Coordinates of C-alpha atoms in Angstrom, one line a residue:
X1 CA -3.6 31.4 -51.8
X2 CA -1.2 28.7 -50.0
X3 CA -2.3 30.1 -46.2
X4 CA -5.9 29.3 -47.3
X5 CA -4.4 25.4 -48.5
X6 CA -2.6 25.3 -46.0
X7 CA -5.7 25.9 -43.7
X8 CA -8.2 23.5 -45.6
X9 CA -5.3 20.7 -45.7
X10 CA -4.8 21.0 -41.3
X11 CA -8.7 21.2 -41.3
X12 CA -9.0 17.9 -43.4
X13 CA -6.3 16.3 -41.0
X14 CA -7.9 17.6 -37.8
X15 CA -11.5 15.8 -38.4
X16 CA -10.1 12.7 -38.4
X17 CA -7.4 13.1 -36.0
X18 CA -10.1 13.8 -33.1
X19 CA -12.3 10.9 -33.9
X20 CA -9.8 8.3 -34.4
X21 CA -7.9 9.8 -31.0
X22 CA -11.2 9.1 -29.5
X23 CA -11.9 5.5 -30.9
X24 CA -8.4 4.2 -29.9
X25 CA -8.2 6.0 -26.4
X26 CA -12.0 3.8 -25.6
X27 CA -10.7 0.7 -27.2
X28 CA -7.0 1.2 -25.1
X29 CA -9.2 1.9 -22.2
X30 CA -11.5 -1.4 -22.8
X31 CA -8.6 -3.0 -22.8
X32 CA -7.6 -1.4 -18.9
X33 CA -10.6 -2.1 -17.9
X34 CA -10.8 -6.0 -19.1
X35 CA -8.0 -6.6 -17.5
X36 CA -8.5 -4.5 -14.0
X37 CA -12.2 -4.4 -13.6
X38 CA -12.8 -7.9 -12.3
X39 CA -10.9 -7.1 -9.2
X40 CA -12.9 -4.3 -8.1
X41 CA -16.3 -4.7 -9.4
X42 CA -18.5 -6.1 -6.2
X43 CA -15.7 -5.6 -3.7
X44 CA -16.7 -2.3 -1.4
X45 CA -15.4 0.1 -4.6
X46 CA -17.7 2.8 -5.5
X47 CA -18.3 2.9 -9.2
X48 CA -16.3 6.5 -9.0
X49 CA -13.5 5.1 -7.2
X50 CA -13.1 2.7 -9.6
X51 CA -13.7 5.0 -12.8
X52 CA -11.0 7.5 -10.9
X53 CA -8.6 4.9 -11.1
X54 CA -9.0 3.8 -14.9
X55 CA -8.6 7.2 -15.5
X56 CA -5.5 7.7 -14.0
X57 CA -4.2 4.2 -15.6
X58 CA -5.8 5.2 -19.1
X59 CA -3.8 8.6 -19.1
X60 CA -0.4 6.6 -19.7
X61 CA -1.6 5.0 -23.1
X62 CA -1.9 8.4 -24.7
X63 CA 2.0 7.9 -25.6
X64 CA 0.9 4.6 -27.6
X65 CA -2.1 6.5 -28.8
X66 CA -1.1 9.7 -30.1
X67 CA 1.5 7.8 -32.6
X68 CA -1.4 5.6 -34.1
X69 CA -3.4 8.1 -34.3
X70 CA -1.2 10.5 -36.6
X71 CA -0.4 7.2 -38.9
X72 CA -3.9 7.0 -39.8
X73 CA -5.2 10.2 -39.6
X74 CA -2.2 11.0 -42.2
X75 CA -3.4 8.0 -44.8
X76 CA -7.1 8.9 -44.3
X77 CA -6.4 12.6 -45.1
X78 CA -4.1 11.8 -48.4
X79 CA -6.2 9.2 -49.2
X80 CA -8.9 11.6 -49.4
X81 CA -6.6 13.6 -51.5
X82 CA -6.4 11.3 -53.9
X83 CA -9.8 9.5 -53.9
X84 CA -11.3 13.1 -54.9
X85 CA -8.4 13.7 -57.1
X86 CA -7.3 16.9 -55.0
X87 CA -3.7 16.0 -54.7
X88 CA -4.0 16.1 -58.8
X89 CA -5.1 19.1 -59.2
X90 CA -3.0 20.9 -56.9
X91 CA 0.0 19.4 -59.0
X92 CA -0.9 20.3 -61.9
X93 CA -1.4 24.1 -60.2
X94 CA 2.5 23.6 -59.8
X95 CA 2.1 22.5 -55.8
X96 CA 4.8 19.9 -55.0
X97 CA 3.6 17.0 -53.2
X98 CA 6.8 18.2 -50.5
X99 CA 4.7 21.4 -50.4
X100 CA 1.5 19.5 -50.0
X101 CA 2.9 17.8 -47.1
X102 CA 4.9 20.9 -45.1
X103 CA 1.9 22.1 -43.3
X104 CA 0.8 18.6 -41.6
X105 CA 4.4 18.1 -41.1
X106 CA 4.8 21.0 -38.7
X107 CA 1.3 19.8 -37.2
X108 CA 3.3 16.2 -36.4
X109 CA 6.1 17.8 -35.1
X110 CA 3.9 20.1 -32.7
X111 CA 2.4 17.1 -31.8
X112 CA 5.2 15.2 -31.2
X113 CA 6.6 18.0 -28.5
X114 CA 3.7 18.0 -26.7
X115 CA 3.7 14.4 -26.2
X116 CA 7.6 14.5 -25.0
X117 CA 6.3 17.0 -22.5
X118 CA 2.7 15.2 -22.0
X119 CA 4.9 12.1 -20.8
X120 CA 7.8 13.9 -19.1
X121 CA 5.5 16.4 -16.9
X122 CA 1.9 15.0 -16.6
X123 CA 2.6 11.2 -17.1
X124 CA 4.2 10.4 -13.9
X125 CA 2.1 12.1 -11.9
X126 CA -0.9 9.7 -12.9
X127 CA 1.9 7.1 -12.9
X128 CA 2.2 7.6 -8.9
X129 CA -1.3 8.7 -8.3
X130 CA -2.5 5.0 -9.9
X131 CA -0.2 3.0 -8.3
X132 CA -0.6 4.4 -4.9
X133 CA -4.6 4.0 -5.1
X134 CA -3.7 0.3 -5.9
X135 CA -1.8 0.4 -2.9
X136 CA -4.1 1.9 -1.0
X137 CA -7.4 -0.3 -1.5
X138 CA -4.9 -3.3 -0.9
X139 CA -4.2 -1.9 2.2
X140 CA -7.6 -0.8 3.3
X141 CA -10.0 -2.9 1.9
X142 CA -8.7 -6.6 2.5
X143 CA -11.4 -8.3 0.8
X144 CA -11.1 -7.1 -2.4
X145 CA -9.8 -10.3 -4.2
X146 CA -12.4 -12.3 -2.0
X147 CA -15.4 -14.0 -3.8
X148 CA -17.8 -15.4 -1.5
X149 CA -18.6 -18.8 -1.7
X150 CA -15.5 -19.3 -3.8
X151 CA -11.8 -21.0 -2.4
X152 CA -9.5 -19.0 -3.4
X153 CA -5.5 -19.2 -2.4
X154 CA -4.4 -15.3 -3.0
X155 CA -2.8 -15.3 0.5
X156 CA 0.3 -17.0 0.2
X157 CA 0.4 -20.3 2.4
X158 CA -3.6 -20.2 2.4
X159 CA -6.6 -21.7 1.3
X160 CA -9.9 -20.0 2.1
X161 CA -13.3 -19.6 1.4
X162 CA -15.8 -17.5 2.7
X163 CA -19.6 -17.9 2.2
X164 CA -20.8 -14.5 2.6
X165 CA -19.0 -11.0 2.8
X166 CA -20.6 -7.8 3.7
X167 CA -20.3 -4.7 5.2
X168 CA -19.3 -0.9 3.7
X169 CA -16.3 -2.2 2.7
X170 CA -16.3 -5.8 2.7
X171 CA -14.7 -6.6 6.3
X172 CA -17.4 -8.9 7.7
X173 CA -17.4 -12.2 6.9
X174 CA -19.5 -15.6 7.4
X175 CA -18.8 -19.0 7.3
X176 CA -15.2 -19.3 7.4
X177 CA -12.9 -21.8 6.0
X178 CA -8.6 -21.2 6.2
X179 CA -6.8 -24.1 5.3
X180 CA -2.5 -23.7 6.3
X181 CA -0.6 -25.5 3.2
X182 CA 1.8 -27.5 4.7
X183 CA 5.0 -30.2 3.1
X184 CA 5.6 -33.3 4.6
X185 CA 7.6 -31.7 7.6
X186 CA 4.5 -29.4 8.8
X187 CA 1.5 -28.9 11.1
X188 CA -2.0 -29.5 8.9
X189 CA -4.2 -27.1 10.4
X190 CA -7.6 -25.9 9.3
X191 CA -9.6 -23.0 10.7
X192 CA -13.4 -23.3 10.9
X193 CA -15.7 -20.5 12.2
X194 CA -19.0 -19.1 12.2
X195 CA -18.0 -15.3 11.4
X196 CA -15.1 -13.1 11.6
X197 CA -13.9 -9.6 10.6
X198 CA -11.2 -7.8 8.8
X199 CA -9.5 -5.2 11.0
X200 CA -6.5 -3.0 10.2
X201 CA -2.9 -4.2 11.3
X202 CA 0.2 -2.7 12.8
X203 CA 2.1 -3.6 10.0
X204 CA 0.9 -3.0 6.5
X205 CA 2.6 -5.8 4.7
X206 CA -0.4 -7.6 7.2
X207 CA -3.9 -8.8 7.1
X208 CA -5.5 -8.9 10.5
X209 CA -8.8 -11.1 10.9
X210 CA -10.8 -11.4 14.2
X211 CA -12.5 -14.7 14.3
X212 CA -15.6 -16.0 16.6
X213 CA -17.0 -19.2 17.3
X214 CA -15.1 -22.1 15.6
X215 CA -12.5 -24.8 15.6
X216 CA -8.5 -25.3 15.1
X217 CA -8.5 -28.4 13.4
X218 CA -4.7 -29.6 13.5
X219 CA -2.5 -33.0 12.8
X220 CA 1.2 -32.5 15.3
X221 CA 2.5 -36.0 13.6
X222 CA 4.1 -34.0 10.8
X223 CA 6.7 -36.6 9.3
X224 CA 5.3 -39.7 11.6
X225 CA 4.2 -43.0 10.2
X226 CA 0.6 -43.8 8.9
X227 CA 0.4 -46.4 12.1
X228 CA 0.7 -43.5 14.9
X229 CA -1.6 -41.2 12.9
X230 CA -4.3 -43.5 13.2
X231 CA -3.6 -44.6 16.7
X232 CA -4.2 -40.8 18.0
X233 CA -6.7 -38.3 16.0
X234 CA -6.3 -34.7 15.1
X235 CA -6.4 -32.0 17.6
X236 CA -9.4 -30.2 17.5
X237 CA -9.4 -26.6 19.6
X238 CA -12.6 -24.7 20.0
X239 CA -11.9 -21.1 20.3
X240 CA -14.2 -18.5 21.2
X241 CA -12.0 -15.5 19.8
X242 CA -9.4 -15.8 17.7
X243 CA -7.3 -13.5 16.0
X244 CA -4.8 -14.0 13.2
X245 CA -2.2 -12.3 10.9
X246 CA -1.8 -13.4 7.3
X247 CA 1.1 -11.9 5.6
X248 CA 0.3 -10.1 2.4
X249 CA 3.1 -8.3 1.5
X250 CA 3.8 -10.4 -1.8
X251 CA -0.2 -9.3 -2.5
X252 CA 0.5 -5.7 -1.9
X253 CA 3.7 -5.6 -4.0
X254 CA 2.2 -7.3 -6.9
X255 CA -0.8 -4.1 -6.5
X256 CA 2.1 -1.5 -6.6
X257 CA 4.8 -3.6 -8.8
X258 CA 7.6 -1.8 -5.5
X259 CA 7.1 -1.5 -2.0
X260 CA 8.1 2.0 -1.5
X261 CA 6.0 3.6 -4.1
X262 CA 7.3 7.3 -3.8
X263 CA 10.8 5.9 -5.5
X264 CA 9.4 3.9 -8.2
X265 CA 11.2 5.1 -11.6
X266 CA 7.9 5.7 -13.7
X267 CA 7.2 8.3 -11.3
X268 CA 10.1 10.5 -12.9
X269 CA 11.0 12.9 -15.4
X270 CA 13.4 12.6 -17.5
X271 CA 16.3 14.6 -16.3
X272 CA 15.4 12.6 -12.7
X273 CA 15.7 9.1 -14.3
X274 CA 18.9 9.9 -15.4
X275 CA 19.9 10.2 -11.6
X276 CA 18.2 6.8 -11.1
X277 CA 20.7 5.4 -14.2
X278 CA 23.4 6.4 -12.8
X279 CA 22.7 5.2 -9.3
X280 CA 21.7 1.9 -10.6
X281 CA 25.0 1.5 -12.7
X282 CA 27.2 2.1 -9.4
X283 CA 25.1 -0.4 -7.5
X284 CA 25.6 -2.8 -10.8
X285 CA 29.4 -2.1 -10.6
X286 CA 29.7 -2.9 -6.4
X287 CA 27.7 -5.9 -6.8
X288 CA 30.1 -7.4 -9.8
X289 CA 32.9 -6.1 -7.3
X290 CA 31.3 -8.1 -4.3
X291 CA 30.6 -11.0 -6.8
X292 CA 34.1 -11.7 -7.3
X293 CA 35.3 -11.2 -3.9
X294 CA 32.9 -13.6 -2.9
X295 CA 33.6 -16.7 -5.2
X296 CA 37.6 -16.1 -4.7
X297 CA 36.9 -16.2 -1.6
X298 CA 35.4 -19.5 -1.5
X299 CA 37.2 -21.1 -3.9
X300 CA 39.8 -20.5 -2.2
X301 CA 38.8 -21.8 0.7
X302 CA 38.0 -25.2 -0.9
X303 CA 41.1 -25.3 -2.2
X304 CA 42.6 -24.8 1.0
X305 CA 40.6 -27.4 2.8
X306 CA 41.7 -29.9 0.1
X307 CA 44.8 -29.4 0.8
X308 CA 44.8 -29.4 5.0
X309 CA 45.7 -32.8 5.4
X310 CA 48.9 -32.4 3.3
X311 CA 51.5 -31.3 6.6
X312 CA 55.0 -30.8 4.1
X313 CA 55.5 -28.0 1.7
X314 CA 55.5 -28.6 -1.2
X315 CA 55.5 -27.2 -5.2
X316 CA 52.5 -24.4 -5.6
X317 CA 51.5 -27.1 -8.4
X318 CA 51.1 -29.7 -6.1
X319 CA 49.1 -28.0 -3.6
X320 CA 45.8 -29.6 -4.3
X321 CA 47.1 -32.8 -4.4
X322 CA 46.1 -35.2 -1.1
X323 CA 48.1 -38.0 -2.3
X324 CA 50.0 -37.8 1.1
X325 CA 46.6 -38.1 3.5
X326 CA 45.3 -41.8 3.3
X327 CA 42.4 -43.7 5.2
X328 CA 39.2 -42.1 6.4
X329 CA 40.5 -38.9 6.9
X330 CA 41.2 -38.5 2.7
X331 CA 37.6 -39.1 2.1
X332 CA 36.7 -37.2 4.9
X333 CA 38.4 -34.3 3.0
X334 CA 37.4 -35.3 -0.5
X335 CA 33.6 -35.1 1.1
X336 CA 34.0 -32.1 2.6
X337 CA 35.5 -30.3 -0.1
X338 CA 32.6 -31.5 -2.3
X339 CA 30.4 -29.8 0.0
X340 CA 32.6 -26.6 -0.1
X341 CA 32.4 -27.0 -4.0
X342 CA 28.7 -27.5 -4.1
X343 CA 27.8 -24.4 -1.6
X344 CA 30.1 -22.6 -4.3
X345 CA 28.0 -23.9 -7.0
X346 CA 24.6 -22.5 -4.9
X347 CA 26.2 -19.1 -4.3
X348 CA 26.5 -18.5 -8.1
X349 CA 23.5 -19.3 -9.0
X350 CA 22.0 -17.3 -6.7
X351 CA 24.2 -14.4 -7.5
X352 CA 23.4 -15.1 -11.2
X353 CA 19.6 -14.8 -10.9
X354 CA 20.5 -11.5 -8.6
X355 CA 22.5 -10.3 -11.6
X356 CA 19.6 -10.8 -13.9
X357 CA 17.0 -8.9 -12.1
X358 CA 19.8 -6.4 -11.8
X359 CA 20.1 -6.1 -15.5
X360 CA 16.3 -6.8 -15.6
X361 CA 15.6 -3.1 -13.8
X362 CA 18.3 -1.2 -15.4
X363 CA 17.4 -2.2 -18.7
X364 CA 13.3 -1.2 -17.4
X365 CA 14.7 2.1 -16.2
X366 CA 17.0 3.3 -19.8
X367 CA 13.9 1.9 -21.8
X368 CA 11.4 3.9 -20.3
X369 CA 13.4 7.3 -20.3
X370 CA 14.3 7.0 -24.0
X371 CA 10.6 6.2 -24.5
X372 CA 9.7 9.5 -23.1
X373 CA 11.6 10.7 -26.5
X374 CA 11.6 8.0 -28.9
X375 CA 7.9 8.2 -28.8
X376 CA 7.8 11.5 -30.2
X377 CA 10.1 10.7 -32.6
X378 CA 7.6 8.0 -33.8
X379 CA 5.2 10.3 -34.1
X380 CA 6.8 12.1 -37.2
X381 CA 8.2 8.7 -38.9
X382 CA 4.6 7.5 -38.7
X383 CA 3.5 10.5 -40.5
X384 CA 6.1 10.5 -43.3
X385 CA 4.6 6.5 -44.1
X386 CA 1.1 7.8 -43.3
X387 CA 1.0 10.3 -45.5
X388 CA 2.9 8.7 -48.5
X389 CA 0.7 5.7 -48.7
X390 CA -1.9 8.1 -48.5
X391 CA -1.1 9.6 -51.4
X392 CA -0.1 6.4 -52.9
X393 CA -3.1 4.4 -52.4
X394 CA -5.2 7.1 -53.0
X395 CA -8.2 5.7 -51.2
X396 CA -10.1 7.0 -47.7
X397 CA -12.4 6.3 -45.4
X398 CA -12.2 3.4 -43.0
X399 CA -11.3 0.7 -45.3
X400 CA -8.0 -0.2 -46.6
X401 CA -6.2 2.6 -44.7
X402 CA -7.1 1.3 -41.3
X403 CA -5.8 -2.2 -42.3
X404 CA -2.9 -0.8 -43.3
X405 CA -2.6 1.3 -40.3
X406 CA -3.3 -1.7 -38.1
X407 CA -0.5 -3.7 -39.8
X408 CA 2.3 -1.3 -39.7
X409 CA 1.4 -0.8 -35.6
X410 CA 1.2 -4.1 -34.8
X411 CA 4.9 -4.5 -36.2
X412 CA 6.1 -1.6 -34.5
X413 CA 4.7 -3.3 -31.4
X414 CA 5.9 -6.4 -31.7
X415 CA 9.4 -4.7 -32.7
X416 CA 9.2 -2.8 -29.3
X417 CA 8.7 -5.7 -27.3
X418 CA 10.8 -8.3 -28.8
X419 CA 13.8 -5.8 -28.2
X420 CA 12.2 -4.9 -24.4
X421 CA 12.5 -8.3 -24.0
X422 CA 16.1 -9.1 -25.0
X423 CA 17.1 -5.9 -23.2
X424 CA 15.6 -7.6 -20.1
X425 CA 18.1 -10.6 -20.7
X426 CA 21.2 -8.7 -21.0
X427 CA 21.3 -9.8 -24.8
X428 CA 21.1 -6.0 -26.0
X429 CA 21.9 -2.3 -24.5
X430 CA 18.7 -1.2 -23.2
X431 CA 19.4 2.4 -24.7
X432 CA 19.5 0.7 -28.6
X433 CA 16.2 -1.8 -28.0
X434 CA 14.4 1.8 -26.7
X435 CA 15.4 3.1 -29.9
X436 CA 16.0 0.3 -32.7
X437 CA 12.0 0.8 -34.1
X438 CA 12.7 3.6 -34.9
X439 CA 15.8 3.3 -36.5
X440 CA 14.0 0.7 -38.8
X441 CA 11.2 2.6 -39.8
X442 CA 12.8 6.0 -40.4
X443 CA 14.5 4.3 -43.5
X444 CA 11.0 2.7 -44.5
X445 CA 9.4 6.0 -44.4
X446 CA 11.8 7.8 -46.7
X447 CA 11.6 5.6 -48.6
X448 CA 7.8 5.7 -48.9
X449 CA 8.5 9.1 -49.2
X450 CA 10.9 9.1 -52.0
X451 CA 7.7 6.9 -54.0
X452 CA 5.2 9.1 -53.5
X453 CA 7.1 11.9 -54.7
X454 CA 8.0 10.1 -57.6
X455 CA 4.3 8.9 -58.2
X456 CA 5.2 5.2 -57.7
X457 CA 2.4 2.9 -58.4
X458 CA 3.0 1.0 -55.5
X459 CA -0.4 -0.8 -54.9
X460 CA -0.8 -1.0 -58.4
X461 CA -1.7 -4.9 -58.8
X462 CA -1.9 -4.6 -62.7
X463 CA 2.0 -3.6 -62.5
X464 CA 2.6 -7.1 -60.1
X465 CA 0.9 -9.0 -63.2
X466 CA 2.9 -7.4 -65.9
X467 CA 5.9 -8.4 -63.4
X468 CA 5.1 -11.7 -63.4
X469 CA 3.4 -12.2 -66.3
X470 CA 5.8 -14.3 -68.2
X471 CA 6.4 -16.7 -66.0
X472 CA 3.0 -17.5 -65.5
X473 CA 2.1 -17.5 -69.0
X474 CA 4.5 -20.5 -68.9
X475 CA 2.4 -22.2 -67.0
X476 CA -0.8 -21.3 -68.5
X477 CA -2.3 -23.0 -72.2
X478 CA -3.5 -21.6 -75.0
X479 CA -7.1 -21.9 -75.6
X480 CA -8.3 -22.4 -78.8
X481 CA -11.7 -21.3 -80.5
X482 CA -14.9 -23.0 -79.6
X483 CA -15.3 -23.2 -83.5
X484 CA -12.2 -25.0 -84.0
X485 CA -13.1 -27.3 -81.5

């Protein structure tokens, strides 16, 4: 009798599960492609190039997925329960809620190991075969952030504009525009040709272009007065051929987020990362090492300079002192020792923005191992709270338990990223912002638990007015009869 519940109960979960896994994996998708699909639509891509790669980027949200998709698949399936007053009757048969919930419980937990090895095994390997597609149409099809007819400045220094771009995969080109920003202290120079073409470089972190029948329009007064530019005009060179490098290496690393894509830690497992942790503390503790070194070092050279024009020995208190050094030569050392102190000053603020993108990748690094488990972990909180308000609310479909749903995820998410983000800033270890979410919603769910076990009438808003009702019957006046009126 219970293996046949037991069945019917996994059954009711199941036809939910699947079409709620499906809705969220399209709407996470969607979301890919919003974001990614305007830079490869009309650019030389083929249409299956482009859905290969959304596929390989859409496999990592399955981690986010999967735990949304047990919470409400669990309150849907209860909720059902309830609604058609199934969870009643198999109580008053003398079946425990607990025993009600065993079954689905072991399903959670199944599904929670497959996800640790779903993100440990199969994740990184779409990880790496995403990021080096990116990598690869930066590299091989330059004009893929080009719009014609459009200026754009995605080449760092640059200003272009192109009026017309064609070819298999974008590399000829018409009407050509480059403008070089320049400061004050620079060359103005602006390129003008009738057509060109994208060729492939030497160097990767390059874009080659081939140019034909134009102008070098250029100003060589860079920090002269207005008087002698007008006096002499700008250079203009007509070329027939003219070839020029653009370096895009900042594109390229913004494609693959790190420039040697084979090391990049989302491409590990987790026994691997903890390889990459331990590397990335020892680096961590050498540069602290070198850190110090380094300021002693010049701190005590400005200190020492201070104190050059001072000839007698004197007290190790007294050392700094240059009362003894008069005339130009003591502001000659007070000046040069301000100098010292302000190069000091430079050197540890650019140590302290190394230090925080240090801290910045080993927090990245701890996070995203103890995702690979904490995720799973989610999975069977969410559950517990899914299935007690369930059972609480007694009510299914896609009403009220999808807002619920909604609301309990979105402050899960916002949990996980407020704590990602003061991990980032050193303000707390990485290893307890991968898993403080957790930590808070275990507690909620046993406690939801502990309610629907005990047949709480949670959502019951005629309990909230009995609550409150005297002290808004305080507030509220009597009304008499319309006959006494």
């Amino acid at each position: 009798m219970l293996k046949i519940l037991d069945r019917y109960i996994i059954k009711t979960f199941f036809g939910p599960f699947f079409f709620i896994f499906s809705v969220l994996f399209f709407i996470f998708i969607v979301n890919i492609i919003w974001v990614q699909l305007g830079q490869f639509m009309g650019k030389g891509l083929s249409y299956w190039q482009i859905l290969k790669l959304l596929f390989y980027l859409g496999v990592s949200v399955i981690s986010m997925v999967l735990p949304l998709t047990i919470l409400l698949a669990s309150i849907m399936s209860f909720g059902e329960f309830g609604e058609r007053y199934e969870l009643a009757a198999m109580k008053a048969a003398g079946i425990s809620l607990t025993r009600v919930m065993a079954p689905l419980l072991g399903v959670a937990t199944i599904l929670a190991i497959m996800l640790f090895f779903f993100s440990n095994n199969i994740i990184p390997d779409f990880q790496k075969k995403a990021k080096n597609m990116l990598f690869n149409i930066a590299q091989t099809k330059p004009a893929l952030n080009f719009t014609p007819g459009q200026f754009i400045d995605q080449i760092p220094g640059y200003m272009v504009k192109f009026d017309k771009i064609y070819g298999e995969n974008g590399e000829n080109i018409e009407g050509v525009f480059i403008h070089k920003k320049a400061n004050t202290y620079e060359n103005q120079q602006s390129v003008v040709a009738e057509k060109g073409k994208f060729v492939p470089a030497a160097n990767r972190n390059f874009l080659k272009l081939v140019l034909h029948n134009g102008y070098v329009f250029e100003d060589n007064f860079e920090g002269k007065g207005d008087n002698v530019r007008r006096k002499q005009p700008d250079q203009a060179i007509k070329f027939d051929t003219l070839v020029s490098h653009f370096d895009i290496s900042e594109i390229i690393n913004k494609a693959i987020e790190k420039e040697q894509i084979t090391d990049d830690y989302r491409f590990e497992t987790y026994n691997q990362l903890n390889q990459t942790i331990a590397r990335s503390k020892k680096e961590n503790e050498l540069f602290f090492k070198n850190i110090g070194n380094d300021v002693l070092s010049q701190t005590n050279s400005a200190i020492a300079y201070m104190d050059k024009g001072n000839k007698h020995k004197v007290a190790p208190k007294s050392q700094i002192k240059i009362d003894t050094v008069k005339g130009d030569k003591k502001l000659e050392i007070i000046y040069n020792s301000y100098n010292r102190l302000e190069n000091l000053k430079s050197t540890l603020e650019s140590k302290k923005n190394e230090f925080s993108s240090n801290v910045k990748y080993f927090s990245k690094v701890v996070i995203y191992q103890q995702r690979i488990l904490s995720y799973s972990v989610t999975c069977i909180i969410f559950f517990l709270i899914g299935a007690s308000l369930g059972s609480i609310i007694r009510k299914g479909g896609m009403g009220l338990p999808v807002i619920i749903a909604i609301v309990i995820f979105i402050i899960f998410y916002i949990m996980n990223v407020g704590v990602e983000n003061m991990s980032w800033s050193g303000k707390l270890n990485p290893y307890l912002a991968a898993w403080l979410p957790n930590l808070i919603l275990f507690p909620f769910g046993v406690w939801m638990t502990y309610k629907a076990l005990t047949d709480s009438q949670l959502f019951d808003a005629e309990k909230y007015k009995a609550l409150f009702k005297p002290i808004t019957k305080r507030f509220s006046k009597n009304k008499e009869h319309e006959r006494y009126q």
